[in-house]
Structures are given as structure tokens and as C-alpha cells.
Coordinates of C-alpha atoms in Angstrom, one line a residue:
M7 CA -1.7 112.5 51.9
S8 CA -3.6 113.3 54.2
N9 CA -8.0 115.0 52.5
S10 CA -6.6 118.7 54.6
E11 CA -3.9 118.3 51.3
L12 CA -5.6 116.5 48.2
L13 CA -8.2 120.2 49.6
K14 CA -5.4 121.8 49.2
E15 CA -5.0 120.7 45.4
A16 CA -8.3 121.5 44.8
K17 CA -8.5 124.3 45.9
D18 CA -5.2 126.1 44.6
I19 CA -6.5 124.7 41.4
K20 CA -10.1 126.0 41.5
K21 CA -8.2 129.2 41.8
K22 CA -7.9 128.6 38.0
A23 CA -11.6 128.4 36.8
Y24 CA -12.1 129.7 33.7
V25 CA -16.6 131.5 35.0
P26 CA -16.7 134.2 32.8
Y27 CA -21.0 133.3 33.0
S28 CA -21.3 131.3 36.4
K29 CA -18.5 133.1 38.5
F30 CA -19.3 130.0 40.0
S31 CA -15.7 128.5 40.3
V32 CA -14.6 124.7 41.6
G33 CA -12.0 122.6 41.9
A34 CA -11.2 119.4 41.9
A35 CA -8.2 117.0 43.0
I36 CA -7.7 113.1 42.0
L37 CA -5.2 110.9 44.4
T38 CA -4.7 108.4 42.3
S39 CA -3.5 104.6 43.6
S40 CA 0.5 104.9 42.8
G41 CA 0.6 108.6 45.1
K42 CA -0.2 111.2 41.8
I43 CA -2.5 114.1 41.7
Y44 CA -4.8 114.9 38.5
T45 CA -6.4 118.2 38.8
G46 CA -8.4 120.0 37.2
C47 CA -11.4 123.2 38.0
N48 CA -14.4 123.7 35.9
I49 CA -14.8 125.9 31.9
E50 CA -17.0 127.3 31.0
N51 CA -18.6 128.2 27.5
A52 CA -21.3 130.6 25.9
A53 CA -22.4 127.3 24.5
Y54 CA -23.6 127.0 28.7
P55 CA -24.1 122.5 27.8
V56 CA -20.5 122.3 26.5
S57 CA -19.1 123.5 29.2
C58 CA -17.2 120.9 32.2
C59 CA -17.1 120.6 35.3
A60 CA -14.0 120.3 37.5
E61 CA -15.0 116.9 38.4
R62 CA -14.1 115.5 34.1
V63 CA -11.8 117.8 33.4
A64 CA -9.9 115.7 36.6
I65 CA -11.3 111.8 36.2
F66 CA -11.0 112.9 31.9
K67 CA -7.1 114.4 32.5
A68 CA -6.2 110.7 34.5
I69 CA -7.5 108.4 32.3
A70 CA -5.8 110.8 29.1
D71 CA -3.3 109.5 30.7
G72 CA -3.8 106.2 30.7
V73 CA -4.4 106.0 34.4
H74 CA -7.3 104.7 35.8
D75 CA -6.7 103.1 39.6
F76 CA -7.9 105.8 41.7
S77 CA -8.3 105.8 45.5
E78 CA -9.8 109.2 47.1
M79 CA -11.3 112.8 44.9
A80 CA -11.8 116.2 46.8
V81 CA -14.1 119.1 45.3
V82 CA -13.7 122.3 46.6
A83 CA -16.2 125.4 45.9
D84 CA -17.3 128.8 47.2
T85 CA -20.6 127.2 49.0
E86 CA -22.3 127.1 52.5
R87 CA -22.6 123.8 52.9
P88 CA -19.8 121.3 50.8
V89 CA -20.5 120.9 47.3
P90 CA -22.1 118.2 45.9
P91 CA -20.9 117.8 42.5
C92 CA -23.8 117.7 39.6
G93 CA -25.4 114.4 38.6
S94 CA -23.2 114.0 35.8
C95 CA -20.1 113.9 36.8
R96 CA -21.6 111.3 39.4
Q97 CA -22.2 109.3 36.8
V98 CA -18.9 110.3 35.4
M99 CA -17.6 109.3 38.9
S100 CA -19.6 105.8 39.0
E101 CA -18.6 104.9 35.4
F102 CA -14.2 104.7 36.7
F103 CA -14.0 104.3 41.2
D104 CA -15.3 101.3 42.8
S105 CA -17.9 102.0 45.0
S106 CA -16.5 101.9 48.0
M107 CA -13.9 105.3 47.0
K108 CA -13.8 108.5 49.4
I109 CA -14.9 112.0 47.8
H110 CA -14.4 114.8 50.6
L111 CA -16.7 117.2 49.3
S112 CA -15.7 120.7 50.9
N113 CA -15.8 124.7 50.9
L114 CA -14.1 127.1 51.6
H115 CA -15.6 128.1 55.4
N116 CA -13.6 124.0 56.0
D117 CA -16.9 122.4 56.4
T118 CA -15.7 119.4 55.1
K119 CA -18.4 116.3 53.8
T120 CA -16.6 112.4 53.1
V121 CA -18.4 110.4 51.1
T122 CA -18.3 106.6 49.1
M123 CA -19.4 106.7 45.7
E124 CA -22.1 104.3 46.6
E125 CA -23.6 106.6 49.0
L126 CA -23.1 109.5 45.9
L127 CA -24.4 108.0 44.1
P128 CA -26.4 105.1 44.6
F129 CA -28.0 102.0 42.2
S130 CA -25.6 103.6 39.7
F131 CA -25.9 102.8 35.5
Q132 CA -23.3 100.8 34.7
A133 CA -21.8 99.1 32.0
D134 CA -23.2 95.5 33.0
D135 CA -26.9 97.9 32.6
M136 CA -26.8 97.7 28.8
G137 CA -26.6 93.2 27.5
D138 CA -25.1 92.8 25.1

């Protein structure tokens, strides 16, 4: 699958975002190693801290389905530059993505930046850091 197809999936799911407060909709699509795509959009709540970003929705859907093997991800929002994931999403991504996994960041102007997980969150906190 091309990254343009994955970006299209992210753009399509972005339309389903529930964003009555910020009006800032984001879509994400993850391609698994088996070729299945999981999508997610951001979902807000009046108690803002319990809102969930598109990236985490897509990841959590896949994990809940028993999938843990991912090959790439696309994230899209209506921003001037390719949309960067927030810090919470980066940490969740680092839990489940290999450091060399490609992540395509884009906007509605088709500006795209592709980075690896390592570039997105170098020196990330890992389970091994907790010790015994």
C-alpha cells in the first residue's frame, strides 16, 4: 500500500471526529503488517483531559482487536505544516511501534513529512526503564 492510500484513509476518518470544543479534527490510519488498516479520529469531552487523540484511538482499536504488529501510520489535520502528534500520543506510539517504523504526517494541503518513530520521540521512556 502506498502512503497516499494510507493518508486518504486518515483524511476520510478525520471527517468523523467529535470536536465540539476545539473544532480541530484529526484523522489517523495505521497499516498492520498483515495489510489491515485501523483508523481513528479525535474524540473530545467537556472534561478536556479525558479526550482522546486520533492516533491513540487507532492504536487502541488495533490493540483491542489483538493486533500488535504495525508497519506504518498516517496522521492528517487542517494545519499549516504537517501535523505533529502530541507528547501523549508519541509515548503511546513508542510503546507499540518499532523505532524504525515510518509515520507520515500531513495536512489538507498535501504537505507531508515522513519520520521514523525514533525521530519522532528520541530517547523515549520504555518498560525496561522501570527496572525490576
